[in-house]
């Protein structure tokens, strides 16, 4: 049986939860699972190690450097060490994660709060020709 622990205890039972599956004693490389009891915006953060995500259940929207990717079950991505990224996860998502050294999380602007619960990824704004000009004179 997996031992699930809240990642953000202040969110109580709605906190994303983590289960550490294995830690390599020599390198500290870690395999883990994260599940989300509630939909959440995972604010900008980074990890010291390279990180991979494999979505087991649900969907995820990941964004870094202005690039956005939507992942579904079976999807995989790679985040280089120290790359700042954020994510939007639905309720009941399940993600398998590997890092090639010790697991950590470094919040850029603070950990998610209750205000981030239930959040969906914002829609992309229209660009250039699709944007209404304020000085169009109409």
PDB file of C-alpha atoms in Angstrom:
ATOM      1  CA  UNK A   1       0.000   0.000   0.000  1.00  0.00           C
ATOM      2  CA  UNK A   2       1.174   3.490  -0.842  1.00  0.00           C
ATOM      3  CA  UNK A   3       1.599   5.996   1.968  1.00  0.00           C
ATOM      4  CA  UNK A   4       0.039   9.265   0.810  1.00  0.00           C
ATOM      5  CA  UNK A   5       0.973  12.556   2.477  1.00  0.00           C
ATOM      6  CA  UNK A   6      -0.314  16.068   1.784  1.00  0.00           C
ATOM      7  CA  UNK A   7       2.094  18.256  -0.157  1.00  0.00           C
ATOM      8  CA  UNK A   8       0.490  21.454   1.167  1.00  0.00           C
ATOM      9  CA  UNK A   9      -0.861  20.625   4.647  1.00  0.00           C
ATOM     10  CA  UNK A  10      -2.594  24.029   4.929  1.00  0.00           C
ATOM     11  CA  UNK A  11      -5.070  22.863   2.255  1.00  0.00           C
ATOM     12  CA  UNK A  12      -6.214  19.964   4.426  1.00  0.00           C
ATOM     13  CA  UNK A  13      -8.004  17.130   2.635  1.00  0.00           C
ATOM     14  CA  UNK A  14      -7.955  19.095  -0.644  1.00  0.00           C
ATOM     15  CA  UNK A  15      -4.144  19.211  -0.797  1.00  0.00           C
ATOM     16  CA  UNK A  16      -2.397  17.346  -3.596  1.00  0.00           C
ATOM     17  CA  UNK A  17      -0.877  14.202  -2.110  1.00  0.00           C
ATOM     18  CA  UNK A  18       2.484  12.549  -2.675  1.00  0.00           C
ATOM     19  CA  UNK A  19       3.573   8.926  -2.308  1.00  0.00           C
ATOM     20  CA  UNK A  20       7.293   8.196  -2.568  1.00  0.00           C
ATOM     21  CA  UNK A  21       7.743   4.875  -4.377  1.00  0.00           C
ATOM     22  CA  UNK A  22      11.525   4.539  -4.344  1.00  0.00           C
ATOM     23  CA  UNK A  23      14.658   6.528  -3.533  1.00  0.00           C
ATOM     24  CA  UNK A  24      18.014   5.342  -4.855  1.00  0.00           C
ATOM     25  CA  UNK A  25      20.367   5.255  -1.856  1.00  0.00           C
ATOM     26  CA  UNK A  26      23.409   6.301  -3.919  1.00  0.00           C
ATOM     27  CA  UNK A  27      21.990   9.063  -6.159  1.00  0.00           C
ATOM     28  CA  UNK A  28      18.771   9.988  -4.334  1.00  0.00           C
ATOM     29  CA  UNK A  29      16.945   9.607  -7.678  1.00  0.00           C
ATOM     30  CA  UNK A  30      13.283   9.347  -6.754  1.00  0.00           C
ATOM     31  CA  UNK A  31      10.131   7.836  -8.233  1.00  0.00           C
ATOM     32  CA  UNK A  32       6.857   9.148  -6.846  1.00  0.00           C
ATOM     33  CA  UNK A  33       3.154   9.565  -7.483  1.00  0.00           C
ATOM     34  CA  UNK A  34       1.073  12.711  -7.041  1.00  0.00           C
ATOM     35  CA  UNK A  35      -2.721  12.683  -6.905  1.00  0.00           C
ATOM     36  CA  UNK A  36      -5.146  15.573  -6.688  1.00  0.00           C
ATOM     37  CA  UNK A  37      -8.317  15.232  -4.622  1.00  0.00           C
ATOM     38  CA  UNK A  38      -9.422  18.668  -5.936  1.00  0.00           C
ATOM     39  CA  UNK A  39      -8.658  20.625  -9.097  1.00  0.00           C
ATOM     40  CA  UNK A  40      -5.733  22.964  -8.475  1.00  0.00           C
ATOM     41  CA  UNK A  41      -3.405  25.500 -10.030  1.00  0.00           C
ATOM     42  CA  UNK A  42       0.110  24.488  -9.021  1.00  0.00           C
ATOM     43  CA  UNK A  43       1.872  27.836  -8.921  1.00  0.00           C
ATOM     44  CA  UNK A  44       5.230  28.506 -10.537  1.00  0.00           C
ATOM     45  CA  UNK A  45       7.982  26.367  -9.072  1.00  0.00           C
ATOM     46  CA  UNK A  46      11.153  24.500  -9.971  1.00  0.00           C
ATOM     47  CA  UNK A  47      13.104  21.428  -8.918  1.00  0.00           C
ATOM     48  CA  UNK A  48      16.841  20.966  -8.409  1.00  0.00           C
ATOM     49  CA  UNK A  49      16.752  17.721 -10.433  1.00  0.00           C
ATOM     50  CA  UNK A  50      15.603  16.899 -13.957  1.00  0.00           C
ATOM     51  CA  UNK A  51      11.960  15.799 -13.784  1.00  0.00           C
ATOM     52  CA  UNK A  52       9.679  13.645 -15.931  1.00  0.00           C
ATOM     53  CA  UNK A  53       5.888  13.463 -15.719  1.00  0.00           C
ATOM     54  CA  UNK A  54       3.788  10.567 -16.984  1.00  0.00           C
ATOM     55  CA  UNK A  55       0.056  11.131 -16.687  1.00  0.00           C
ATOM     56  CA  UNK A  56      -1.754   8.055 -15.435  1.00  0.00           C
ATOM     57  CA  UNK A  57      -5.240   9.552 -14.967  1.00  0.00           C
ATOM     58  CA  UNK A  58      -6.789  12.883 -15.846  1.00  0.00           C
ATOM     59  CA  UNK A  59      -5.307  15.721 -17.844  1.00  0.00           C
ATOM     60  CA  UNK A  60      -2.724  18.338 -17.051  1.00  0.00           C
ATOM     61  CA  UNK A  61      -1.871  21.697 -18.530  1.00  0.00           C
ATOM     62  CA  UNK A  62       1.806  22.542 -18.040  1.00  0.00           C
ATOM     63  CA  UNK A  63       3.326  25.897 -18.860  1.00  0.00           C
ATOM     64  CA  UNK A  64       6.904  27.167 -18.886  1.00  0.00           C
ATOM     65  CA  UNK A  65       8.572  30.059 -20.688  1.00  0.00           C
ATOM     66  CA  UNK A  66       5.246  30.953 -22.319  1.00  0.00           C
ATOM     67  CA  UNK A  67       4.884  27.500 -23.883  1.00  0.00           C
ATOM     68  CA  UNK A  68       1.879  25.432 -22.899  1.00  0.00           C
ATOM     69  CA  UNK A  69       1.253  21.702 -23.291  1.00  0.00           C
ATOM     70  CA  UNK A  70      -1.825  19.664 -22.470  1.00  0.00           C
ATOM     71  CA  UNK A  71      -1.152  16.107 -21.382  1.00  0.00           C
ATOM     72  CA  UNK A  72      -3.639  13.255 -21.221  1.00  0.00           C
ATOM     73  CA  UNK A  73      -3.377   9.713 -19.869  1.00  0.00           C
ATOM     74  CA  UNK A  74      -0.178   8.070 -21.095  1.00  0.00           C
ATOM     75  CA  UNK A  75       1.438  11.401 -22.020  1.00  0.00           C
ATOM     76  CA  UNK A  76       5.027  12.101 -20.996  1.00  0.00           C
ATOM     77  CA  UNK A  77       7.154  15.218 -20.695  1.00  0.00           C
ATOM     78  CA  UNK A  78      10.599  16.215 -19.462  1.00  0.00           C
ATOM     79  CA  UNK A  79      11.520  19.303 -17.435  1.00  0.00           C
ATOM     80  CA  UNK A  80      15.214  20.167 -17.145  1.00  0.00           C
ATOM     81  CA  UNK A  81      16.529  20.961 -13.678  1.00  0.00           C
ATOM     82  CA  UNK A  82      15.640  24.434 -12.395  1.00  0.00           C
ATOM     83  CA  UNK A  83      13.132  25.149 -15.191  1.00  0.00           C
ATOM     84  CA  UNK A  84      10.333  27.252 -13.737  1.00  0.00           C
ATOM     85  CA  UNK A  85       6.940  25.781 -14.593  1.00  0.00           C
ATOM     86  CA  UNK A  86       3.339  25.741 -13.413  1.00  0.00           C
ATOM     87  CA  UNK A  87       0.452  23.343 -13.883  1.00  0.00           C
ATOM     88  CA  UNK A  88      -3.311  23.067 -13.742  1.00  0.00           C
ATOM     89  CA  UNK A  89      -4.607  19.668 -12.666  1.00  0.00           C
ATOM     90  CA  UNK A  90      -8.203  18.424 -12.442  1.00  0.00           C
ATOM     91  CA  UNK A  91      -9.677  16.619  -9.467  1.00  0.00           C
ATOM     92  CA  UNK A  92      -8.700  12.941  -9.299  1.00  0.00           C
ATOM     93  CA  UNK A  93      -5.623  13.252 -11.534  1.00  0.00           C
ATOM     94  CA  UNK A  94      -2.736  10.857 -10.972  1.00  0.00           C
ATOM     95  CA  UNK A  95       0.820  11.527 -12.167  1.00  0.00           C
ATOM     96  CA  UNK A  96       3.930   9.339 -12.025  1.00  0.00           C
ATOM     97  CA  UNK A  97       7.064  11.471 -11.595  1.00  0.00           C
ATOM     98  CA  UNK A  98      10.759  10.667 -11.659  1.00  0.00           C
ATOM     99  CA  UNK A  99      13.604  12.962 -10.669  1.00  0.00           C
ATOM    100  CA  UNK A 100      17.261  12.085 -11.203  1.00  0.00           C
ATOM    101  CA  UNK A 101      18.382  13.243  -7.759  1.00  0.00           C
ATOM    102  CA  UNK A 102      16.630  14.178  -4.514  1.00  0.00           C
ATOM    103  CA  UNK A 103      13.018  15.386  -4.763  1.00  0.00           C
ATOM    104  CA  UNK A 104      12.392  18.995  -3.799  1.00  0.00           C
ATOM    105  CA  UNK A 105      10.029  21.802  -4.716  1.00  0.00           C
ATOM    106  CA  UNK A 106      10.990  25.463  -4.770  1.00  0.00           C
ATOM    107  CA  UNK A 107       8.042  27.858  -4.999  1.00  0.00           C
ATOM    108  CA  UNK A 108       8.681  31.042  -6.985  1.00  0.00           C
ATOM    109  CA  UNK A 109       5.823  33.100  -5.489  1.00  0.00           C
ATOM    110  CA  UNK A 110       4.677  30.890  -2.637  1.00  0.00           C
ATOM    111  CA  UNK A 111       2.862  27.570  -2.452  1.00  0.00           C
ATOM    112  CA  UNK A 112      -0.704  27.217  -3.715  1.00  0.00           C
ATOM    113  CA  UNK A 113      -3.451  28.439  -1.386  1.00  0.00           C
ATOM    114  CA  UNK A 114      -7.189  27.811  -1.136  1.00  0.00           C
ATOM    115  CA  UNK A 115      -7.591  30.447  -3.886  1.00  0.00           C
ATOM    116  CA  UNK A 116      -5.848  28.042  -6.301  1.00  0.00           C
ATOM    117  CA  UNK A 117      -8.301  25.201  -5.649  1.00  0.00           C
ATOM    118  CA  UNK A 118     -10.800  24.595  -8.442  1.00  0.00           C
ATOM    119  CA  UNK A 119      -8.733  26.694 -10.867  1.00  0.00           C
ATOM    120  CA  UNK A 120      -8.594  25.865 -14.547  1.00  0.00           C
ATOM    121  CA  UNK A 121      -5.874  26.944 -16.934  1.00  0.00           C
ATOM    122  CA  UNK A 122      -6.610  30.432 -18.235  1.00  0.00           C
ATOM    123  CA  UNK A 123      -7.561  30.665 -21.860  1.00  0.00           C
ATOM    124  CA  UNK A 124      -4.863  31.890 -24.143  1.00  0.00           C
ATOM    125  CA  UNK A 125      -5.324  35.484 -25.179  1.00  0.00           C
ATOM    126  CA  UNK A 126      -5.868  36.373 -28.800  1.00  0.00           C
ATOM    127  CA  UNK A 127      -2.804  37.634 -30.609  1.00  0.00           C
ATOM    128  CA  UNK A 128      -2.159  40.497 -32.981  1.00  0.00           C
ATOM    129  CA  UNK A 129      -4.816  40.713 -35.669  1.00  0.00           C
ATOM    130  CA  UNK A 130      -7.483  39.151 -33.473  1.00  0.00           C
ATOM    131  CA  UNK A 131      -7.121  41.730 -30.729  1.00  0.00           C
ATOM    132  CA  UNK A 132      -9.450  44.708 -30.831  1.00  0.00           C
ATOM    133  CA  UNK A 133      -7.508  47.936 -30.994  1.00  0.00           C
ATOM    134  CA  UNK A 134      -8.510  50.576 -28.477  1.00  0.00           C
ATOM    135  CA  UNK A 135      -7.680  53.399 -30.895  1.00  0.00           C
ATOM    136  CA  UNK A 136      -9.565  51.976 -33.885  1.00  0.00           C
ATOM    137  CA  UNK A 137     -11.968  54.947 -33.896  1.00  0.00           C
ATOM    138  CA  UNK A 138     -15.190  52.937 -33.921  1.00  0.00           C
TER     139      UNK A 138
END
